[in-house]
Short mmCIF file of C-alpha atoms in Angstrom, two decimals:
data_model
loop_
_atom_site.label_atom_id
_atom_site.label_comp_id
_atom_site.label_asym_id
_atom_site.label_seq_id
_atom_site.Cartn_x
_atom_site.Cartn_y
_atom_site.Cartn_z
CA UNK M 693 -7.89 11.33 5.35
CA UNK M 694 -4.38 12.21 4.33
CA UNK M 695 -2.91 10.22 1.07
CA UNK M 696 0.75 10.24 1.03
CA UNK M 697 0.75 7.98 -2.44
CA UNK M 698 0.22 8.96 -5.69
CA UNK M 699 0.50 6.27 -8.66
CA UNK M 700 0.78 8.42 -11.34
CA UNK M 701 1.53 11.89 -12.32
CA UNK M 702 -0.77 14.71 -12.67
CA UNK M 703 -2.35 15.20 -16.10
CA UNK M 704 -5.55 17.45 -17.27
CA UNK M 705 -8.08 19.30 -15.75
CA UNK M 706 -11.67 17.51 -15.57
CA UNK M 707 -13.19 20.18 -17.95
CA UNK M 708 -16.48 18.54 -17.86
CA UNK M 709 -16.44 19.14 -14.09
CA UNK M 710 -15.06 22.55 -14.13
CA UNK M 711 -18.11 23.32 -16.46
CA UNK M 712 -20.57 21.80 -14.32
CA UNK M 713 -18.89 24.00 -11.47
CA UNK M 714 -19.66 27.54 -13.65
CA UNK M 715 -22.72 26.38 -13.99
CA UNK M 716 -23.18 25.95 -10.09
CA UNK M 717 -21.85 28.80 -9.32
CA UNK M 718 -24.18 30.81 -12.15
CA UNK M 719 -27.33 29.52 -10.40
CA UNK M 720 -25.69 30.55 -6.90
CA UNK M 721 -26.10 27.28 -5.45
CA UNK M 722 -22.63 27.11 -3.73
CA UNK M 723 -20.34 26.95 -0.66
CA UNK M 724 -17.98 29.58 0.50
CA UNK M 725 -14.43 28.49 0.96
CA UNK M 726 -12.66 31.15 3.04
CA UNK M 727 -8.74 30.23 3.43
CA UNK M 728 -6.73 32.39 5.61
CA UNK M 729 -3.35 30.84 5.09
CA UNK M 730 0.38 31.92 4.58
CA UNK M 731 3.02 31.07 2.45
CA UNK M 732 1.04 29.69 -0.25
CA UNK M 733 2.98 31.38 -3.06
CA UNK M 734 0.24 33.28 -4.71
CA UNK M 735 -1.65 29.67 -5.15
CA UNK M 736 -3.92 27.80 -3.58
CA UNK M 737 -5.77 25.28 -5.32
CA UNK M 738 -8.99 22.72 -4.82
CA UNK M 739 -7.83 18.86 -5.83
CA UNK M 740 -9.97 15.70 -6.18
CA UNK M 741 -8.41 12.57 -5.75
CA UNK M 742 -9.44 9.42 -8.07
CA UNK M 743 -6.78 7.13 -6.96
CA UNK M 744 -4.64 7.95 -10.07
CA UNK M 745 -3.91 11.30 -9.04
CA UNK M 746 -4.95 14.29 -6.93
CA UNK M 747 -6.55 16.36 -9.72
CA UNK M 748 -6.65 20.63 -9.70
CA UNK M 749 -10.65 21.51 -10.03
CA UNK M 750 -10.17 24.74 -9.13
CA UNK M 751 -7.87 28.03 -8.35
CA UNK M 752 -8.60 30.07 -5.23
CA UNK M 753 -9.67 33.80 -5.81
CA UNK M 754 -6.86 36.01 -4.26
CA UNK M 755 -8.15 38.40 -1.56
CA UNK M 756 -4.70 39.10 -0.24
CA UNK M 757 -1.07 37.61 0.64
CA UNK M 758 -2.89 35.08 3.00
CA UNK M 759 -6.81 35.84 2.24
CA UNK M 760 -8.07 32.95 -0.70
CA UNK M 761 -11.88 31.58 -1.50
CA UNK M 762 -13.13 29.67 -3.29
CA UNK M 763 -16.80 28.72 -4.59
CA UNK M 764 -17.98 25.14 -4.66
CA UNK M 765 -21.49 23.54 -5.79
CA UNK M 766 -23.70 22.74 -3.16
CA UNK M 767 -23.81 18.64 -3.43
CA UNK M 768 -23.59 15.31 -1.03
CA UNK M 769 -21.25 14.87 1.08
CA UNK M 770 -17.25 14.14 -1.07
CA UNK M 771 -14.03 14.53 -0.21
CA UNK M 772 -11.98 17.28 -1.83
CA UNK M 773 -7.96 18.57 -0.65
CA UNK M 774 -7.00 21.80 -0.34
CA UNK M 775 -3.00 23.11 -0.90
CA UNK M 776 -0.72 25.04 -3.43
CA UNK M 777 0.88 21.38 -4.69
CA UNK M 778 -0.80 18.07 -4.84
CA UNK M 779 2.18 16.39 -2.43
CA UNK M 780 0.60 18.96 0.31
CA UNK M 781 -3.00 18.94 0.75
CA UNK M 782 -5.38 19.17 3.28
CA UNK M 783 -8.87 16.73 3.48
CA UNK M 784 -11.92 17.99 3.38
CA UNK M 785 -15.45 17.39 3.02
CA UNK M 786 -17.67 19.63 0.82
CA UNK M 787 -21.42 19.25 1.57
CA UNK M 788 -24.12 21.92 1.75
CA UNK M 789 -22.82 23.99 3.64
CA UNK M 790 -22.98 27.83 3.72
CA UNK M 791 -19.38 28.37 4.63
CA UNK M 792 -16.14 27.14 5.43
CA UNK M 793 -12.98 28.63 7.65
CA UNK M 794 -9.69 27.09 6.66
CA UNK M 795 -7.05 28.95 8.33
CA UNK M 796 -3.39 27.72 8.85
CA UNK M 797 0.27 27.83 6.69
CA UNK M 798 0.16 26.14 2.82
CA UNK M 799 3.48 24.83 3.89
CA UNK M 800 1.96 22.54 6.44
CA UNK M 801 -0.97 21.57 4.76
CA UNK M 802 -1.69 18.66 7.21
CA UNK M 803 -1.85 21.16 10.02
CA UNK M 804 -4.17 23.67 8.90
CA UNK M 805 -7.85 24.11 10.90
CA UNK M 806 -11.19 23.78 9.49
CA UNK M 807 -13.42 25.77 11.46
CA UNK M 808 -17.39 26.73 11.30
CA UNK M 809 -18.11 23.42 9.50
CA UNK M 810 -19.79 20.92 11.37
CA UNK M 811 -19.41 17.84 9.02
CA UNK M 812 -15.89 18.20 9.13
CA UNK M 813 -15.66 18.40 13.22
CA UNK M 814 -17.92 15.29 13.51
CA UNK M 815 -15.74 13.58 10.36
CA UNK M 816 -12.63 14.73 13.21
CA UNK M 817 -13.98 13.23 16.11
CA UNK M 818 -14.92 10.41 14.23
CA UNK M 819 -11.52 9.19 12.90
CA UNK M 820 -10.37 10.43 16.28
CA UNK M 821 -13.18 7.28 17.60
CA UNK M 822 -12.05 4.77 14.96
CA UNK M 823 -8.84 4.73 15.94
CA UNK M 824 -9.15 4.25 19.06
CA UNK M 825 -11.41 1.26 18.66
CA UNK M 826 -8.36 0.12 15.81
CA UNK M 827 -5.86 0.91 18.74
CA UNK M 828 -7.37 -1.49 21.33
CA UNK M 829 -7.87 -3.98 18.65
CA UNK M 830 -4.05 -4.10 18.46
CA UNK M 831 -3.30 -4.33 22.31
CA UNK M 832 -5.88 -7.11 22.81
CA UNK M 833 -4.89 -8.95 20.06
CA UNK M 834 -1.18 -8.84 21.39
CA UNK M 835 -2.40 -10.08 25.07
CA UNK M 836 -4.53 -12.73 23.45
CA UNK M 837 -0.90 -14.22 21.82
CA UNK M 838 0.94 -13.59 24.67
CA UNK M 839 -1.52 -15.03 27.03
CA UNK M 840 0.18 -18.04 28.62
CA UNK M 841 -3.55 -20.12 29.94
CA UNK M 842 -6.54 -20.46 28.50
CA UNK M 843 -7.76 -18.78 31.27
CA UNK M 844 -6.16 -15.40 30.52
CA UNK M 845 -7.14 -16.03 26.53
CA UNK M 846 -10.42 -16.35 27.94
CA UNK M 847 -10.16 -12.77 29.78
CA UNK M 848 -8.79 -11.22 26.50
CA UNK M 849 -11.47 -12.93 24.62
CA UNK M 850 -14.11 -11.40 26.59
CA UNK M 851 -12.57 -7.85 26.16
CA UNK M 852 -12.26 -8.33 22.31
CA UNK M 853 -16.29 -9.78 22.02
CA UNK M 854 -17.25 -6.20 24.05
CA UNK M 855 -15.02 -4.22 21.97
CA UNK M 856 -16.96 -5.69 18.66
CA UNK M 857 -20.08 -4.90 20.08
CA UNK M 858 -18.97 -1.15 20.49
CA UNK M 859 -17.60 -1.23 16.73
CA UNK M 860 -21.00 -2.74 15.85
CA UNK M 861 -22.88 -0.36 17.73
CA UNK M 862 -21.04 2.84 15.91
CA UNK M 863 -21.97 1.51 13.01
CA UNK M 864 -25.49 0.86 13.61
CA UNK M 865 -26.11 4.29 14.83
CA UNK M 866 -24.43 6.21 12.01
CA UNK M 867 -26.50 4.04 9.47
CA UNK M 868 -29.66 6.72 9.92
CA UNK M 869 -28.04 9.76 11.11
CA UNK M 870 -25.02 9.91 8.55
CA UNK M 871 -24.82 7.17 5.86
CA UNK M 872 -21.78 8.63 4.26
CA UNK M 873 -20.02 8.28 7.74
CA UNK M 874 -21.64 4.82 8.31
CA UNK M 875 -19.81 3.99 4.53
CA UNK M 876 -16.43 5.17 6.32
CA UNK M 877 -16.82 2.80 9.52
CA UNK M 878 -18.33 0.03 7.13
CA UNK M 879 -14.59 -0.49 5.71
CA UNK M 880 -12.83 -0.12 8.85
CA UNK M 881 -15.64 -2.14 10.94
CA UNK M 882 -13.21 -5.82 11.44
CA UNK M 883 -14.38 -8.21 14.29
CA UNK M 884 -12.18 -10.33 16.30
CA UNK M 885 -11.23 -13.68 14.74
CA UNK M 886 -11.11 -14.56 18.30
CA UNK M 887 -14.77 -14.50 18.88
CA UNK M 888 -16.07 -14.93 15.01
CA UNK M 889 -13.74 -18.15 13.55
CA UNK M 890 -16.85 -19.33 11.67
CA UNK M 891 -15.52 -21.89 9.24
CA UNK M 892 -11.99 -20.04 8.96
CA UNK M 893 -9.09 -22.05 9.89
CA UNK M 894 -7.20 -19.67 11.10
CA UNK M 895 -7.15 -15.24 10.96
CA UNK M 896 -5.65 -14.95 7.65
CA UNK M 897 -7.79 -16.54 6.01
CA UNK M 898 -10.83 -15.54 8.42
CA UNK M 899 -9.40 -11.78 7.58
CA UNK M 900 -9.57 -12.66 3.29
CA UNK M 901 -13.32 -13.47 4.28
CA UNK M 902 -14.60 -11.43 6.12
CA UNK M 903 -12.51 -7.88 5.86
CA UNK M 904 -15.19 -6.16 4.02
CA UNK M 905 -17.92 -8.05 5.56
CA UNK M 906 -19.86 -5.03 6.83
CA UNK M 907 -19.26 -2.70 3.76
CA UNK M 908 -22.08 -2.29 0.66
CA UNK M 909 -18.97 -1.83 -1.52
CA UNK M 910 -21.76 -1.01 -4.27
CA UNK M 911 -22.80 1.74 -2.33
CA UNK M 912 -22.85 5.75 -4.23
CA UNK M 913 -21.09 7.19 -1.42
CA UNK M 914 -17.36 5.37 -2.16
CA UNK M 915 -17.58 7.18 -5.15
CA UNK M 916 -17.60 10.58 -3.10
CA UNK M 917 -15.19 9.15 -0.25
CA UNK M 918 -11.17 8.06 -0.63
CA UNK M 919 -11.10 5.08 1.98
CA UNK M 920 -12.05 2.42 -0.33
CA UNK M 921 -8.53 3.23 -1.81
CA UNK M 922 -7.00 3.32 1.40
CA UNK M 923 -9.23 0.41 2.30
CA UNK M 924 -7.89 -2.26 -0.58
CA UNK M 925 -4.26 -0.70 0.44
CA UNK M 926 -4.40 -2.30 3.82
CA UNK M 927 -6.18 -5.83 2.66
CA UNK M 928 -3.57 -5.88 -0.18
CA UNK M 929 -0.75 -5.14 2.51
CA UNK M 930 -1.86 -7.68 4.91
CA UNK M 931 -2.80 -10.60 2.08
CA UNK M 932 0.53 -9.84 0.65
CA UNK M 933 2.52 -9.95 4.07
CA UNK M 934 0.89 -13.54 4.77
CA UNK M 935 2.82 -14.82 1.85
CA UNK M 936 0.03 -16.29 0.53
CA UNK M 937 -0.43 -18.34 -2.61
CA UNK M 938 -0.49 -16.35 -5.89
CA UNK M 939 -4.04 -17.44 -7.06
CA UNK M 940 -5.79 -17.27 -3.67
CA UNK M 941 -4.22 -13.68 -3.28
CA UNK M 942 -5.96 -12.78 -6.62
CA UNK M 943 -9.33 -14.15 -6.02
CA UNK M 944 -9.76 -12.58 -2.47
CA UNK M 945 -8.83 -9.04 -4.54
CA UNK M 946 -11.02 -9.80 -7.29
CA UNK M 947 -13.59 -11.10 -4.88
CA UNK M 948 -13.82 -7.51 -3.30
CA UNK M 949 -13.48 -5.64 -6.81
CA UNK M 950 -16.11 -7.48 -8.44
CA UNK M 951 -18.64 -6.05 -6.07
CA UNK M 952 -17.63 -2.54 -6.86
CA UNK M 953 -19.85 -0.72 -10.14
CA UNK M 954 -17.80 -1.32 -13.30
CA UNK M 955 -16.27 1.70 -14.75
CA UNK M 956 -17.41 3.90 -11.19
CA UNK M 957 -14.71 6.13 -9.30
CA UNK M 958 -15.35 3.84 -6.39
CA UNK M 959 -14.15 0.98 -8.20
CA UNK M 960 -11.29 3.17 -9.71
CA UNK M 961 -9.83 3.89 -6.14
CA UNK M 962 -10.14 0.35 -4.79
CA UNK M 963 -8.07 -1.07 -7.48
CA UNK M 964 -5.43 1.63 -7.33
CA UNK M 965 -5.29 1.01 -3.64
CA UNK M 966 -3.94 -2.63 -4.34
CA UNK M 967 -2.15 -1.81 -6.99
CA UNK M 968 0.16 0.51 -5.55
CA UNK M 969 1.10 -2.00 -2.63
CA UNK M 970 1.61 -4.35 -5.34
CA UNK M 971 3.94 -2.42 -7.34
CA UNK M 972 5.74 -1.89 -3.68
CA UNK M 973 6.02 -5.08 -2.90
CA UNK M 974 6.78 -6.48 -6.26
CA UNK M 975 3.82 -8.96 -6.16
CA UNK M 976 3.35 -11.24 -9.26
CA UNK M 977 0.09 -9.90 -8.89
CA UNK M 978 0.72 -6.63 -9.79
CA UNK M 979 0.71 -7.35 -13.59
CA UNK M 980 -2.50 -8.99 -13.58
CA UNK M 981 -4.55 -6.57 -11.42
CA UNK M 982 -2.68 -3.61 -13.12
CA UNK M 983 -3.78 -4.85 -16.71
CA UNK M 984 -7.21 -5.53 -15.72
CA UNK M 985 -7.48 -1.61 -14.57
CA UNK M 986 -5.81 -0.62 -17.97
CA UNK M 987 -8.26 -2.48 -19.82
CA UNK M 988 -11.54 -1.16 -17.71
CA UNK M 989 -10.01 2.38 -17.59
CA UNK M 990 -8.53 2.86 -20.76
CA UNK M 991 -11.29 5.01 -22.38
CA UNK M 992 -11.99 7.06 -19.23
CA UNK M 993 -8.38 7.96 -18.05
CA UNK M 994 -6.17 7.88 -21.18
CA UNK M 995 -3.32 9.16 -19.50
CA UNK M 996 -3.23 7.13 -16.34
CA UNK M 997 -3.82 3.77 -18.47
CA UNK M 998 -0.81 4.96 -20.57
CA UNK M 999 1.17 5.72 -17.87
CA UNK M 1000 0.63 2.55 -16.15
CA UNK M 1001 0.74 0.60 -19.12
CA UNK M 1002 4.72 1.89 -18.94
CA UNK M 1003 5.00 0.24 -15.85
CA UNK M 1004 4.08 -2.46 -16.42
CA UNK M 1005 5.95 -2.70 -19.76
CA UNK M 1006 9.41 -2.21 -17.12
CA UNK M 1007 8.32 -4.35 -14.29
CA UNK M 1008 7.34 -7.66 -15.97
CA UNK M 1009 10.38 -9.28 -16.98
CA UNK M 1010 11.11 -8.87 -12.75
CA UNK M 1011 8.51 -10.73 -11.56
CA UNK M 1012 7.89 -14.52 -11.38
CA UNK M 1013 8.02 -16.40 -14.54
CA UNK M 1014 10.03 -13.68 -15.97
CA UNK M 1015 13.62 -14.48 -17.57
CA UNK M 1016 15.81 -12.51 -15.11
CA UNK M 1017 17.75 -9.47 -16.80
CA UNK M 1018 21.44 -10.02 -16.88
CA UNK M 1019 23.70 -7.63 -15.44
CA UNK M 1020 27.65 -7.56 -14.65
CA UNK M 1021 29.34 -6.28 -11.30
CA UNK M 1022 32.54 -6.44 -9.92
CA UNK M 1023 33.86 -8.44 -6.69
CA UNK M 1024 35.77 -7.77 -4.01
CA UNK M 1025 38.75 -8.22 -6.01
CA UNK M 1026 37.52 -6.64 -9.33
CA UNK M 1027 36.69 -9.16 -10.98
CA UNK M 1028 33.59 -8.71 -13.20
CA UNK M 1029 30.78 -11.38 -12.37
CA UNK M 1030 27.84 -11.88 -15.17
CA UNK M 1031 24.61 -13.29 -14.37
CA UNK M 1032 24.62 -15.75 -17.23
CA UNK M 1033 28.08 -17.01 -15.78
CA UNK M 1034 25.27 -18.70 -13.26
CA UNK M 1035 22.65 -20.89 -15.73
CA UNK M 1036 22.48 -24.66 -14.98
CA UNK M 1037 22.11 -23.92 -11.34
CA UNK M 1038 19.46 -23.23 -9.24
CA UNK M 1039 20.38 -19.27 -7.88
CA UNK M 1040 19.79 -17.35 -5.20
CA UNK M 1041 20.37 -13.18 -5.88
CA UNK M 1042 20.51 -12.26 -2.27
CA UNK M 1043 20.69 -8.61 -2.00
CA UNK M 1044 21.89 -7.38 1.63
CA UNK M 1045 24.49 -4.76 3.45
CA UNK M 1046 27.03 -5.16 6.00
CA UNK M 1047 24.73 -2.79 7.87
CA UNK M 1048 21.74 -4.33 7.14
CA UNK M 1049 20.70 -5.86 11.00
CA UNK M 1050 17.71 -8.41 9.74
CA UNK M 1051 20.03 -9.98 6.69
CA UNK M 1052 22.60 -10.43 9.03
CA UNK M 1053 20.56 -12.19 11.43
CA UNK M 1054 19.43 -14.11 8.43
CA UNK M 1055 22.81 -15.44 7.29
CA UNK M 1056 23.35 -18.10 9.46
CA UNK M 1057 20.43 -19.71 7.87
CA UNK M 1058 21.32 -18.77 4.20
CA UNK M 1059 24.97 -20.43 4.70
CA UNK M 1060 23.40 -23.55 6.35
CA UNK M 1061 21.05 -24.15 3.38
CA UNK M 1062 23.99 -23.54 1.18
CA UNK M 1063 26.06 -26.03 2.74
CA UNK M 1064 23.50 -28.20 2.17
CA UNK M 1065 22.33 -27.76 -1.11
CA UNK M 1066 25.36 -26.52 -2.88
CA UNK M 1067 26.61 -30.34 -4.34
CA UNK M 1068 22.98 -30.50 -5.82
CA UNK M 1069 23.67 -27.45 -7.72
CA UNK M 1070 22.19 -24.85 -5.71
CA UNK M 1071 24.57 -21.57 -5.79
CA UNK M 1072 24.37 -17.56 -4.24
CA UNK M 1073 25.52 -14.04 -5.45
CA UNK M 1074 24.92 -11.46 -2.93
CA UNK M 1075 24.59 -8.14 -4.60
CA UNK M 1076 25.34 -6.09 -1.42
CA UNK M 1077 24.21 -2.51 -0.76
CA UNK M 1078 27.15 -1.43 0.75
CA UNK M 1079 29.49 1.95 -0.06
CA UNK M 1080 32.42 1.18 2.37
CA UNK M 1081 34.30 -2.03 0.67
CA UNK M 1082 36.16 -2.73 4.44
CA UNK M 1083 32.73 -3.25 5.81
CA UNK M 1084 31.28 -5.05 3.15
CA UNK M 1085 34.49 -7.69 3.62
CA UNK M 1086 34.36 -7.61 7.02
CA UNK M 1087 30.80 -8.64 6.99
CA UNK M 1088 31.82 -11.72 4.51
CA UNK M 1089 34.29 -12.64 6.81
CA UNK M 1090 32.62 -12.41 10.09
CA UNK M 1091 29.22 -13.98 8.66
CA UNK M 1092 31.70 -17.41 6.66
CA UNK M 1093 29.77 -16.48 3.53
CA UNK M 1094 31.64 -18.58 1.10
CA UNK M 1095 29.56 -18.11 -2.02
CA UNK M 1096 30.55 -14.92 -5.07
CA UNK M 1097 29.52 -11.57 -3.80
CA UNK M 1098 29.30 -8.17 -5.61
CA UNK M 1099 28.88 -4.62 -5.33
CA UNK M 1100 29.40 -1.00 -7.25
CA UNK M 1101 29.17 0.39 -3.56
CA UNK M 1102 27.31 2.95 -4.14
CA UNK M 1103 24.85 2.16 -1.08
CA UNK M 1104 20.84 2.39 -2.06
CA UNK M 1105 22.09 3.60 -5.54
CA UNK M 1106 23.11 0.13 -6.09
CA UNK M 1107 22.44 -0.57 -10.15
CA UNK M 1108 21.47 -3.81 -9.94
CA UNK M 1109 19.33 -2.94 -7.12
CA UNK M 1110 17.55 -0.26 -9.08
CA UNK M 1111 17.13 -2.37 -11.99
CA UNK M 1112 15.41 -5.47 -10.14
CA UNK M 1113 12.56 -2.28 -8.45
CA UNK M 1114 14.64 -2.87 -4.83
CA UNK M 1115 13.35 -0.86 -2.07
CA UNK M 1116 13.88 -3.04 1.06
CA UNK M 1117 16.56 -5.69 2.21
CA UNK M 1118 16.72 -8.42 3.00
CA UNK M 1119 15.49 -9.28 -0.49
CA UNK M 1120 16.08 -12.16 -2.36
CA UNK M 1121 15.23 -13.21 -5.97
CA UNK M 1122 14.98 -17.19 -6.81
CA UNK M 1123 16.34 -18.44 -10.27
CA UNK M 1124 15.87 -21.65 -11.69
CA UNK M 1125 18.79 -23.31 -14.31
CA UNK M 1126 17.62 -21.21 -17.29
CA UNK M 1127 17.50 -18.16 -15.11
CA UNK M 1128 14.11 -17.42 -15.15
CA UNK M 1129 12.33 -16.23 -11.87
CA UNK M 1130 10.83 -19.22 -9.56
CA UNK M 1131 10.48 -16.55 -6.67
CA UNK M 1132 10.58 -13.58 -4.71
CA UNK M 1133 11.70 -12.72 -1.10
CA UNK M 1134 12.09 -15.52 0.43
CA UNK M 1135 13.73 -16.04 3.79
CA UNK M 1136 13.39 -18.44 6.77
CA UNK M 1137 11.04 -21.02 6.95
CA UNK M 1138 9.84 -20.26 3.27
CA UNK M 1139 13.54 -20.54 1.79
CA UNK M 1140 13.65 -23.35 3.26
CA UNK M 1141 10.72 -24.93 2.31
CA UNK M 1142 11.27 -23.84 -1.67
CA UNK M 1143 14.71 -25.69 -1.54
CA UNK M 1144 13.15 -28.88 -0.33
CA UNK M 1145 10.42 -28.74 -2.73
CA UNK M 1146 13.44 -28.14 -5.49
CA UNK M 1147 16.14 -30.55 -4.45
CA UNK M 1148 14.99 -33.13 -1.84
#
């Protein structure tokens, strides 16, 4: 499983594990890691990943230019990477086995081969399966919306109840002959709202329920496996896209956390999962969630608490409930506009770019809104992401966006942008008269909605 995020930065070596290694290796129970690779500049290196980092456990013995090996202790199945730098790393999974074949280029970590190791051709063919069955999931559940009778729904219905049943069935047969796999396919194992609705009003909150329904999230073997991580990534993502209420969003997470072992790995990688879409999506949530891990990981990762503990320390006084940081930029016509100049009216930060395709399509909404809320004392800055000031005005001029707008033009290096954790646009920040933060993002139908609820 490949792991393109990393929440923190790489600290210490586990020196409790690298002793328990030696004394593997002393008693000779052990696995051969034989790496015929190139380019690995001298270095090649054995990393576990605990959701905080991907950790170094051990440094490959040199043979040659491209000949490495390493020695491993014999144990149950657990995921370990392979690769001369912790941003490129290859998955694999370290069993009993007598000996493993990596061969391939350190520079393209993801495309080196694992041969003579049957776990890790199954574990292949297996994700190969899973996605498929996550693939047809997709198509059916587009037919299924774009059916136009309920005669067609009823066809794509059918298809979706058989394709459960072969999800089910996977499942059910790993359970005896592989457990750890039957863990993996546990937390990818969804079934179709279409055919399952329950008491569930509609998917969201059918998906909030039922998500993890198949997975023993107490079980020893997330402790040896990264998908719980990747796992609480995707429900965070999806609970997070729905735009659904702040307290609901935490319980669902908490829901699925508190059946994890206090204080295990398992539980570890699950809540840095969610965190990290959190911190990307600048979720109110974030704090919360990322202060509960600092609190039950404080002892056992020093340096990851401390580090996240940082963040948190710079992100709070962005989210909701926060008092918005002030900042001065110039307009158009260089005059310098402050924040503060804003306070006793109800302000939308609306942060955009002539080239920007969805905030253009949004405008026409944003200026009918402000027509009709302005007299009521609603008001806009756009803080636009633009470095070509012709464009930018052009953009005004073409989209009638009467309200103050402002810009250093320096494109994605856009200060204010930076400052208020920006990594997507259209985004838009919500400010009430004493300019403290009433919301985030909000566009549409959900704009909308908030400025009713504010003015009418």
């Amino acid at each position: 499983m490949e792991f393109k995020y990393m929440l923190f930065t790489i600290f210490s070596l586990f020196y409790m594990q690298l002793s328990a290694i030696d004394e593997a290796l002393v008693k000779g129970d052990e696995i051969t890691v034989t790496c015929t690779v190139n380019a690995c500049g001298g270095t090649l290196q054995l990393f576990e990943f605990d959701g905080a980092a991907f950790r170094p456990l051990l440094v490959a013995k040199v043979k040659s230019d491209s000949l490495y090996t390493f020695n491993v202790p014999k144990s149950e199945p657990s995921f370990y990477y392979i690769g001369n730098e912790p941003t490129k790393v290859k998955p694999i999974i370290l069993g009993s086995e007598e000996e493993v074949v990596i061969k391939g280029q350190c520079g393209k970590s993801f495309e080196l081969t694992i041969e003579e190791s049957v776990i890790n051709k199954e574990y292949i063919k297996l994700k190969a399966h899973m996605s498929r069955l996550r693939n047809l999931h997709g198509k059916y559940a587009r037919e299924f919306r774009s059916a136009k009778t309920n005669e067609d729904r009823k066809a794509v219905a059918a298809k979706m109840r058989d394709l459960d049943d072969q999800k089910l069935d996977l499942l059910e047969s790993l359970k005896e002959e592989n457990p750890y796999f039957a863990s993996i396919v546990a937390v990818n194992t969804y079934l179709s709202f279409q055919n399952n609705t329950k008491e569930y009003p509609n998917e969201i909150h059918y998906f909030a329920g039922e998500f993890f329904r198949f997975a023993d999230l107490s079980d020893e073997h997330y402790n040896r496996s990264s998908w719980l991580f990747e796992a609480l990534k995707g429900y965070a993502y999806t609970l997070t896209a729905a735009a659904m209420d702040k307290d609901r969003h935490m319980r669902h997470l908490e829901a699925v956390i508190d059946q994890i072992p206090e204080g295990s790995k398992a539980r570890k990688l699950a809540m840095s999962g969610a965190i990290v879409i959190l911190n990307q999506k600048n979720h109110p949530n974030f704090i919360p969630l990322a202060e509960r891990f600092i609190s039950e990981y404080k002892e056992l990762d020093v340096a990851a608490t401390t580090d996240l503990q940082k963040q948190v320390d710079q992100i709070k006084p962005f989210l909701l409930g926060g008092q918005a940081p002030n900042f001065v930029q110039k307009s158009p016509e260089g005059e310098e506009i402050n924040l503060s100049d804003f306070r006793g009216k109800v302000l939308l930060v609306d942060f955009w770019a002539s080239w920007c395709g969805p905030c253009r399509r949004e405008n026409p909404h944003v200026v009918s809104l402000y027509k009709k809320y302005r007299d009521q004392g609603f008001e806009i800055l756009g803080v636009s992401l633009d470095n070509n000031k012709d464009r930018w005005l052009k953009a005004i001029a073409t989209d009638k966006l009467e309200w103050k707008h402002v810009s250093d033009l320096k494109g994605w290096k856009n200060e204010v942008a930076k400052m208020y954790n920006i990594t997507a646009i259209p985004h838009t920040i919500l400010l009430d008269e004493e300019g403290k933060i009433i919301a985030r993002n909000l566009r549409g139908h959900s704009l909308e909605q908030k400025l009713e609820e504010l003015f009418d």
